[in-house]
CSV table of C-alpha atoms in Angstrom, one decimal:
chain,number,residue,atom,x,y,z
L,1,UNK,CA,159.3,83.6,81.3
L,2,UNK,CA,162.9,82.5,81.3
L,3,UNK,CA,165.2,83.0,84.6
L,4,UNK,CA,166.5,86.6,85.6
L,5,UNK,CA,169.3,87.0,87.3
L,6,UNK,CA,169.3,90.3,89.3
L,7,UNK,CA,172.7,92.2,90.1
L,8,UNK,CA,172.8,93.2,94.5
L,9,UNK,CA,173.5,96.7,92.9
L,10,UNK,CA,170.6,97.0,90.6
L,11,UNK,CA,168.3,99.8,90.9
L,12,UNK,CA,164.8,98.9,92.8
L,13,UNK,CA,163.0,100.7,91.4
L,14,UNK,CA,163.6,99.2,88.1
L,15,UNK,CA,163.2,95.7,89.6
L,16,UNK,CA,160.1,96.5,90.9
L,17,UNK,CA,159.0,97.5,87.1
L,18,UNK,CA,160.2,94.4,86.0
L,19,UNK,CA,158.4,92.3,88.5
L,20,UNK,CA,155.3,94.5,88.6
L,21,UNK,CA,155.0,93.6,84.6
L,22,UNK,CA,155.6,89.9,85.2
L,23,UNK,CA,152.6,89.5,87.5
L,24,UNK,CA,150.8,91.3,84.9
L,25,UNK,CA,151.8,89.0,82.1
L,26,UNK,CA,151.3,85.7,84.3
L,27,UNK,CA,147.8,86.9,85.4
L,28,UNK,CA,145.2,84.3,83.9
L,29,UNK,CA,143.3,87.3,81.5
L,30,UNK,CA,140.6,84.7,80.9
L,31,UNK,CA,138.5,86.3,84.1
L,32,UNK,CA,138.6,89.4,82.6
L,33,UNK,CA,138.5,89.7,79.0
L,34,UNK,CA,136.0,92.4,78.0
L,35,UNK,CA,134.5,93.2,74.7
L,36,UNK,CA,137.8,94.1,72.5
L,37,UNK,CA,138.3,95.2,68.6
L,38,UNK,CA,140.5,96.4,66.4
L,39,UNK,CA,141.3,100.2,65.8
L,40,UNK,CA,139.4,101.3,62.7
L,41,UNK,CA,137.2,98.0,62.2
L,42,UNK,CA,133.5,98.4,63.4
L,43,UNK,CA,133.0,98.6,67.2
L,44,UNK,CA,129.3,98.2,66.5
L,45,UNK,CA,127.6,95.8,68.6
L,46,UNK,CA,130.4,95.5,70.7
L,47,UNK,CA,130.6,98.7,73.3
L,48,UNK,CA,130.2,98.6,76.7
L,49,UNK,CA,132.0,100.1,79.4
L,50,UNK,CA,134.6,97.4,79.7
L,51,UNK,CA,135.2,97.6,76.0
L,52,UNK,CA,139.3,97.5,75.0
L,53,UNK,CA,141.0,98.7,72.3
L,54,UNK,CA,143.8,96.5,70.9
L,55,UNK,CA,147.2,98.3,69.7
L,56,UNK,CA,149.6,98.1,67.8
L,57,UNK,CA,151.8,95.8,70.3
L,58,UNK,CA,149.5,93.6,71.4
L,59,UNK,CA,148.4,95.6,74.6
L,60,UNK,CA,144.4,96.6,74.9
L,61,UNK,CA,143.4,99.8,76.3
L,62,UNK,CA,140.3,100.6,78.2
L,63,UNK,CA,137.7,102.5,75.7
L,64,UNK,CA,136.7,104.8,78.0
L,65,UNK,CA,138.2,106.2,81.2
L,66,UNK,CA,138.7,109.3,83.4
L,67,UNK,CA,141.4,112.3,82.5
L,68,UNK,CA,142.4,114.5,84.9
L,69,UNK,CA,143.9,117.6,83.1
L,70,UNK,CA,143.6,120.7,85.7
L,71,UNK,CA,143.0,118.6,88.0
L,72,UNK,CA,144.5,119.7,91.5
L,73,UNK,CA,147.2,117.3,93.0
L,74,UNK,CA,146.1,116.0,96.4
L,75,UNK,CA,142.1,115.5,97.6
L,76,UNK,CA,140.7,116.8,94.5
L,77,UNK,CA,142.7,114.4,92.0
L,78,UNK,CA,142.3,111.7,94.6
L,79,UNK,CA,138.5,111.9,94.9
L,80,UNK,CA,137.8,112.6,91.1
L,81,UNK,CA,139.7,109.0,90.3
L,82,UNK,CA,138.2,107.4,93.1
L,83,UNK,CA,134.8,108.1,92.2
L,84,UNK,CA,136.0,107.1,88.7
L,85,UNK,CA,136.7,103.7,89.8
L,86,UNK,CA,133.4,103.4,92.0
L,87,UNK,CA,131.3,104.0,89.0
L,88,UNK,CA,133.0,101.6,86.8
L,89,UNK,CA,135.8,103.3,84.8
L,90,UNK,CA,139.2,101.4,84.4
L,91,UNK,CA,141.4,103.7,82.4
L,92,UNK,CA,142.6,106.9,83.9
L,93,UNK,CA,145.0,109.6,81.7
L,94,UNK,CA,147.6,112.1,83.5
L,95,UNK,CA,150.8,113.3,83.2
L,96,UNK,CA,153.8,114.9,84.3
L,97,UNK,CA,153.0,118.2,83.6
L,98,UNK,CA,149.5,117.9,85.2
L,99,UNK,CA,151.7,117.3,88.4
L,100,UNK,CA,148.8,114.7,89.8
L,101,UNK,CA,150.3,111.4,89.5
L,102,UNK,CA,151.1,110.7,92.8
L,103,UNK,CA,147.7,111.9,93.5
L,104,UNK,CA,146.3,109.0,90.8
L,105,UNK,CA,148.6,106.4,92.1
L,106,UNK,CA,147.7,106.9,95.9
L,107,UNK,CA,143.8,106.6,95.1
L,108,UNK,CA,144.7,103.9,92.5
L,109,UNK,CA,146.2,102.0,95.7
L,110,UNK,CA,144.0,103.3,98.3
L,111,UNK,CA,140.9,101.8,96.2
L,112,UNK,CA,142.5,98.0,96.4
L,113,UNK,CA,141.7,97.3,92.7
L,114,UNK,CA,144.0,94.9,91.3
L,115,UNK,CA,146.7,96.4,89.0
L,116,UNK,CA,145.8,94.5,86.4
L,117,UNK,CA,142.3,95.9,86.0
L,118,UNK,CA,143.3,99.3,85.5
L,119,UNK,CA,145.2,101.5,82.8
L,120,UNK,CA,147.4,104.3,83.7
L,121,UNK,CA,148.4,106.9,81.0
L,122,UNK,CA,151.1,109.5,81.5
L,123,UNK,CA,153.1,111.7,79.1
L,124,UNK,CA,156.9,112.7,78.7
L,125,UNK,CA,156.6,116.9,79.1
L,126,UNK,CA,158.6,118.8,76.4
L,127,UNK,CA,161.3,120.0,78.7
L,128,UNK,CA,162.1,116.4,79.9
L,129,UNK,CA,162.7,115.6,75.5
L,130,UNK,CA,166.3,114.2,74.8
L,131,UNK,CA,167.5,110.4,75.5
L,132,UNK,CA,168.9,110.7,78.8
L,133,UNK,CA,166.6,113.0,80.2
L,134,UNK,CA,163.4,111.4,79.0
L,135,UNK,CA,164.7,108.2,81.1
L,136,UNK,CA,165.1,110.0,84.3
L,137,UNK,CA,161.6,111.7,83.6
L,138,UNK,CA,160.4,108.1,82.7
L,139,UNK,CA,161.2,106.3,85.6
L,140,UNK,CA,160.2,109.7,88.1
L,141,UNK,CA,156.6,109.1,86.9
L,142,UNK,CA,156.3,105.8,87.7
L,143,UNK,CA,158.4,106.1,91.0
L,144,UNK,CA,155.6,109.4,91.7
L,145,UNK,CA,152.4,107.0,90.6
L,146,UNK,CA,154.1,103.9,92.9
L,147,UNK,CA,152.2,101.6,90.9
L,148,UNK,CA,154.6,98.9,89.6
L,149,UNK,CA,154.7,100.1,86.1
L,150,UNK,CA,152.9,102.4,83.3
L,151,UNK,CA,150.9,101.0,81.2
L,152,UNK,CA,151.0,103.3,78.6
L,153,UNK,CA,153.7,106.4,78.1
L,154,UNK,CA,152.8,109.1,75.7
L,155,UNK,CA,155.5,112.2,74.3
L,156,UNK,CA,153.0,114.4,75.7
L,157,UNK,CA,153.7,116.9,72.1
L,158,UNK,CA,156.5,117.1,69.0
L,159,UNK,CA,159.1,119.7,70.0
L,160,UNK,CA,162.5,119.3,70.2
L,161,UNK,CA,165.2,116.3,70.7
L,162,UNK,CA,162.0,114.3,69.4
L,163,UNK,CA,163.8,111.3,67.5
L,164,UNK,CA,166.0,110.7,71.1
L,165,UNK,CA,163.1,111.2,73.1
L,166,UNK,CA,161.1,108.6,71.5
L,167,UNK,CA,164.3,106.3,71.7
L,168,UNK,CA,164.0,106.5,75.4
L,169,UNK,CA,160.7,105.8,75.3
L,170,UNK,CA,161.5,102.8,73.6
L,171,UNK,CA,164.1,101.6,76.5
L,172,UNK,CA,161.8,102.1,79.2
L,173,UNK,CA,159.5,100.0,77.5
L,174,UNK,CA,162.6,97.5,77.1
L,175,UNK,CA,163.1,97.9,81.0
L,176,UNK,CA,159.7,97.4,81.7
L,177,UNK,CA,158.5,100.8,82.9
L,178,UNK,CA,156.2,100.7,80.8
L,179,UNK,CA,154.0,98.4,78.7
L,180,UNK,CA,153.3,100.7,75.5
L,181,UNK,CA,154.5,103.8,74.2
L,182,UNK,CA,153.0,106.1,71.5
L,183,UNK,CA,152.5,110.2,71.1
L,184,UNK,CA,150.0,112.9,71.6
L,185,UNK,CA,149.0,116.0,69.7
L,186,UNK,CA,151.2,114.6,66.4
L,187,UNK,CA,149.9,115.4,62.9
L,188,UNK,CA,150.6,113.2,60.1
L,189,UNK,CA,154.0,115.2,59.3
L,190,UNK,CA,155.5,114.2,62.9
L,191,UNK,CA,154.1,110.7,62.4
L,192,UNK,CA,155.8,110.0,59.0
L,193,UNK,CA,159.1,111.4,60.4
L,194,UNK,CA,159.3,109.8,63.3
L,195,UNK,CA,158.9,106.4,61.7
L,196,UNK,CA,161.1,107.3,59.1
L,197,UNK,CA,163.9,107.9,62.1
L,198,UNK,CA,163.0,104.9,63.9
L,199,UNK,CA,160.9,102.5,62.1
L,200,UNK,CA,158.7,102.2,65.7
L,201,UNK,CA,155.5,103.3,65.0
L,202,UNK,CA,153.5,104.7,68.7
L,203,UNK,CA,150.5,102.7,69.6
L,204,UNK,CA,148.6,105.6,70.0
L,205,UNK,CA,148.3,109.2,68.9
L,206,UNK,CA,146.4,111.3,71.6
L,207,UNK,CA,144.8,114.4,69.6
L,208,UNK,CA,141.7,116.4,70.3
L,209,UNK,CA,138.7,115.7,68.7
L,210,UNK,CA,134.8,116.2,68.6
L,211,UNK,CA,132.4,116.8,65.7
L,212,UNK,CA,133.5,120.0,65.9
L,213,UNK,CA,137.6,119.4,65.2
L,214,UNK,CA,137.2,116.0,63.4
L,215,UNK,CA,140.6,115.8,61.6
L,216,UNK,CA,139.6,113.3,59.2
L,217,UNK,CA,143.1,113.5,57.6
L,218,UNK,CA,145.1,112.9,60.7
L,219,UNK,CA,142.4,110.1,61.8
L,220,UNK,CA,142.6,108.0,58.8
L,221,UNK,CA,146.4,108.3,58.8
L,222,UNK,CA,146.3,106.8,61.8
L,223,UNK,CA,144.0,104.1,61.0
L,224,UNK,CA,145.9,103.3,57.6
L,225,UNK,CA,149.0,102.8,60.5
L,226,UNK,CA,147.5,100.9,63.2
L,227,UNK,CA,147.6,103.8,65.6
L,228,UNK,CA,144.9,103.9,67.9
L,229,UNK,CA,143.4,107.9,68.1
L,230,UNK,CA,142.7,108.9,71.1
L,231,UNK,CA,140.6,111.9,72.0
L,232,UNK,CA,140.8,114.3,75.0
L,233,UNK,CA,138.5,117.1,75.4
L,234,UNK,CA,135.6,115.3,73.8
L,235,UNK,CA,133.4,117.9,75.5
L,236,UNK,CA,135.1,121.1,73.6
L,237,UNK,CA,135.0,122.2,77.7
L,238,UNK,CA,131.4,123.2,77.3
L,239,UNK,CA,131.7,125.3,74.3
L,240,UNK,CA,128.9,123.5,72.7
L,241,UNK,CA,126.9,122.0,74.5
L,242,UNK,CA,124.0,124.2,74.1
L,243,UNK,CA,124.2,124.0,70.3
L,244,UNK,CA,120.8,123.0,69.0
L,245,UNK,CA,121.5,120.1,67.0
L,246,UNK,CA,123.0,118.2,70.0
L,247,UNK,CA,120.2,119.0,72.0
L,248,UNK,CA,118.2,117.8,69.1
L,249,UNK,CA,119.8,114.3,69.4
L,250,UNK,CA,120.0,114.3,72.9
L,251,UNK,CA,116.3,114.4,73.1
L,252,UNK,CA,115.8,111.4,70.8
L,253,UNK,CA,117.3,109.4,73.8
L,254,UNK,CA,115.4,108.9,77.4
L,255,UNK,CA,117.8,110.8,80.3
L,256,UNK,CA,120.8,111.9,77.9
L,257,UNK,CA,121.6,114.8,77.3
L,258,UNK,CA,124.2,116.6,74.6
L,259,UNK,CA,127.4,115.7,76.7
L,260,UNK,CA,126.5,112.0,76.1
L,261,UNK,CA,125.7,112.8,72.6
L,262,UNK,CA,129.5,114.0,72.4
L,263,UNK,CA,131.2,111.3,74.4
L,264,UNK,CA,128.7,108.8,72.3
L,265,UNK,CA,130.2,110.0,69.0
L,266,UNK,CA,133.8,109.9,70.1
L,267,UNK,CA,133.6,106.2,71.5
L,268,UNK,CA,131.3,105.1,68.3
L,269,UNK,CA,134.1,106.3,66.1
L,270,UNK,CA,136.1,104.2,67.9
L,271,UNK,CA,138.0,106.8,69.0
L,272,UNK,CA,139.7,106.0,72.8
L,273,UNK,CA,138.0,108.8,75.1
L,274,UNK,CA,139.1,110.2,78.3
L,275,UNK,CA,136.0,113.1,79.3
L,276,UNK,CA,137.7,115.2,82.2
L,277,UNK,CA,135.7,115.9,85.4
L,278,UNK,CA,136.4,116.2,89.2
L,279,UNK,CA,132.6,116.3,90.1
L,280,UNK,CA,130.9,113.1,91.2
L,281,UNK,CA,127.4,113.7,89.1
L,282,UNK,CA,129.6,114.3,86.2
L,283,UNK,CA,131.9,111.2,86.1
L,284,UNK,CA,128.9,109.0,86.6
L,285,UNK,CA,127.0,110.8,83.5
L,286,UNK,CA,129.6,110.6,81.9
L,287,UNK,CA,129.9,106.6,81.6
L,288,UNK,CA,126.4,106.4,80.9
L,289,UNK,CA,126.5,106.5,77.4
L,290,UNK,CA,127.1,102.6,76.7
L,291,UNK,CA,123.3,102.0,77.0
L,292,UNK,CA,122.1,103.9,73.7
L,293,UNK,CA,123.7,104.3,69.9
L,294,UNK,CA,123.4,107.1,67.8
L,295,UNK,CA,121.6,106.4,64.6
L,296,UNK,CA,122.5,106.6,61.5
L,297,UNK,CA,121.0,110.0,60.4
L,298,UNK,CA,122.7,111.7,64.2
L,299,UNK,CA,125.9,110.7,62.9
L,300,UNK,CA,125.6,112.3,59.3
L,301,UNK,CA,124.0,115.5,61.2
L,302,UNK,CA,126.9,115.6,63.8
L,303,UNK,CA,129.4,114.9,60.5
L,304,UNK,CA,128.1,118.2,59.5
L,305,UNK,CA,129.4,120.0,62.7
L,306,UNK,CA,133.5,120.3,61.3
L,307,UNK,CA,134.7,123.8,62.2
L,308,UNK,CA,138.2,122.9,63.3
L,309,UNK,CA,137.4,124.1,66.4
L,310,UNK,CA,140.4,124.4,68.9
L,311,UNK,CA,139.6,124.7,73.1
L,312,UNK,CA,143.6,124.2,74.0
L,313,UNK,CA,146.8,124.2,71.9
L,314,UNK,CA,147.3,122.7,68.4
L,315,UNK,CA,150.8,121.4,67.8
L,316,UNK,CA,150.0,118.8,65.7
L,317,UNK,CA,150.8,121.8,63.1
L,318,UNK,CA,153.9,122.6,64.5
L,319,UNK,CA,157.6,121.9,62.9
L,320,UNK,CA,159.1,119.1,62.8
L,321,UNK,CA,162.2,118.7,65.0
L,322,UNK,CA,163.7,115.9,65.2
């Protein structure tokens, strides 16, 4: 990896980042290489709860894993995530805003996994946009999660300052604060501008979705672009899971019910899914879905589902500012 030659006045933190990603990329992967594919190619065949999705930038990210949006900081972020981990999950989304990363990194550490088996999201919050700022909000998150380095740093929405903001991103990537960078909650407008301004396109775009708020547009944008989708509230927060037609599917399958008929969709599309739960029967329900596939005719019926339904915010709408 070439020799480094570190100043007595250089900042620890940052050489901790930097060393933290070198034993990640000198770590033989060959002992733990699960099923992987390609964004937008057929994951058919291949899913399991290991599977990894390969970006953009060469990094793969867990298929499946835990997010932790409302999720108290302290006890109830730390047992939600370790549960997580004790039932198999290796991918767990937070952010800034959420203010539970210390509370992920401390049961992150207190579980003894090895760093390089797990994936850690977090997101850059709108007030923390511009270059300068964006670095100091960077490098807080990582020095709050105490876990060598991010693995994958997301502009939590478009607002304003974004064309610096993403800059930054790129730089703490550059420093090694983090391995990958991409966006959430972008429509396709935010998306063509920002690699109009930059000509880096994110790994990832994090975006709602379901069968009810499919976004085919915005989803085959991505795909056309090599960005991975990713989709938080999978389980519209409950709002559906008593519709008939999911509990039609769900009883086509032995012991699942319509929230694995949801989560089943999302990670058959391909789509990278982070279901949100700080109970312990629901986290481990909630992996179970790698053990059945949806036919054929369940996906066409779910197709049918589009309402554009919104549970949270929707600025992938919003103005462009760059």
């Amino acid at each position: 990896y070439g020799t480094f030659e570190f100043a007595t006045t250089m900042n620890m933190h940052l050489l901790g980042a930097l060393l933290a990603t070198l034993c990640y990329l000198s770590c033989s992967q060959d002992s733990y290489m699960p099923p992987q594919f390609e964004f937008g190619t057929s994951p058919d065949g291949l899913l399991t709860a290991n599977s990894t999705v390969l970006l953009n930038d060469g990094v793969y990210i867990p298929l499946f894993g835990l997010g932790v949006y409302q999720s108290d900081p302290g006890e109830e972020t730390e047992q939600a995530v370790t549960w997580a981990l004790q039932y198999g999950y290796r991918h767990v989304d937070t952010a800034a805003i959420y203010r539970n990363e210390e509370s992920v990194g401390k049961a992150i550490l207190k579980f003894g996994i090895p760093r390089e088996e797990i994936f850690v999201t977090t997101k850059i919050w709108n007030d923390n946009h511009g270059y300068e700022e964006t670095l100091t909000a960077g490098k807080a998150s990582l020095e709050r999660l105490g876990i060598g380095y991010i693995d994958l740093l997301l502009m939590h929405a478009p607002g304003e300052k974004t064309v610096s903001t993403w800059q930054a991103m790129i730089q703490l990537k550059e420093e090694g604060i983090c391995r990958s960078v991409g966006v959430s909650n972008f429509g396709v407008h935010h998306l063509e501008e920002l690699e109009r301004a930059t000509g880096v396109t994110p790994s990832v775009n994090q975006i709602e979705v379901s069968p009810y708020l499919q976004r085919r547009d915005l989803v085959e944008y991505c795909k056309k672009h090599g960005i991975a989708v990713e989709g938080y509230s999978p389980l519209t927060k409950g709002i559906k899971l008593s519709d008939p037609v999911l509990i039609k599917i769900a009883n086509k399958y032995p012991g699942k019910t319509p929230a694995h008929v949801l989560i089943r969709w999302s990670v058959q599309q391909g789509f990278i899914t982070i279901p949100k739960s700080i109970q312990e029967e629901r986290i481990k329900a909630n992996i179970d879905v790698f053990n059945f596939e949806l036919d054929k005719e369940d996906m066409a019926d779910l197709e049918l589902l589009e309402e554009y339904l919104l549970t949270g915010w929707d600025p992938t709408v919003s103005e462009w500012n760059p």
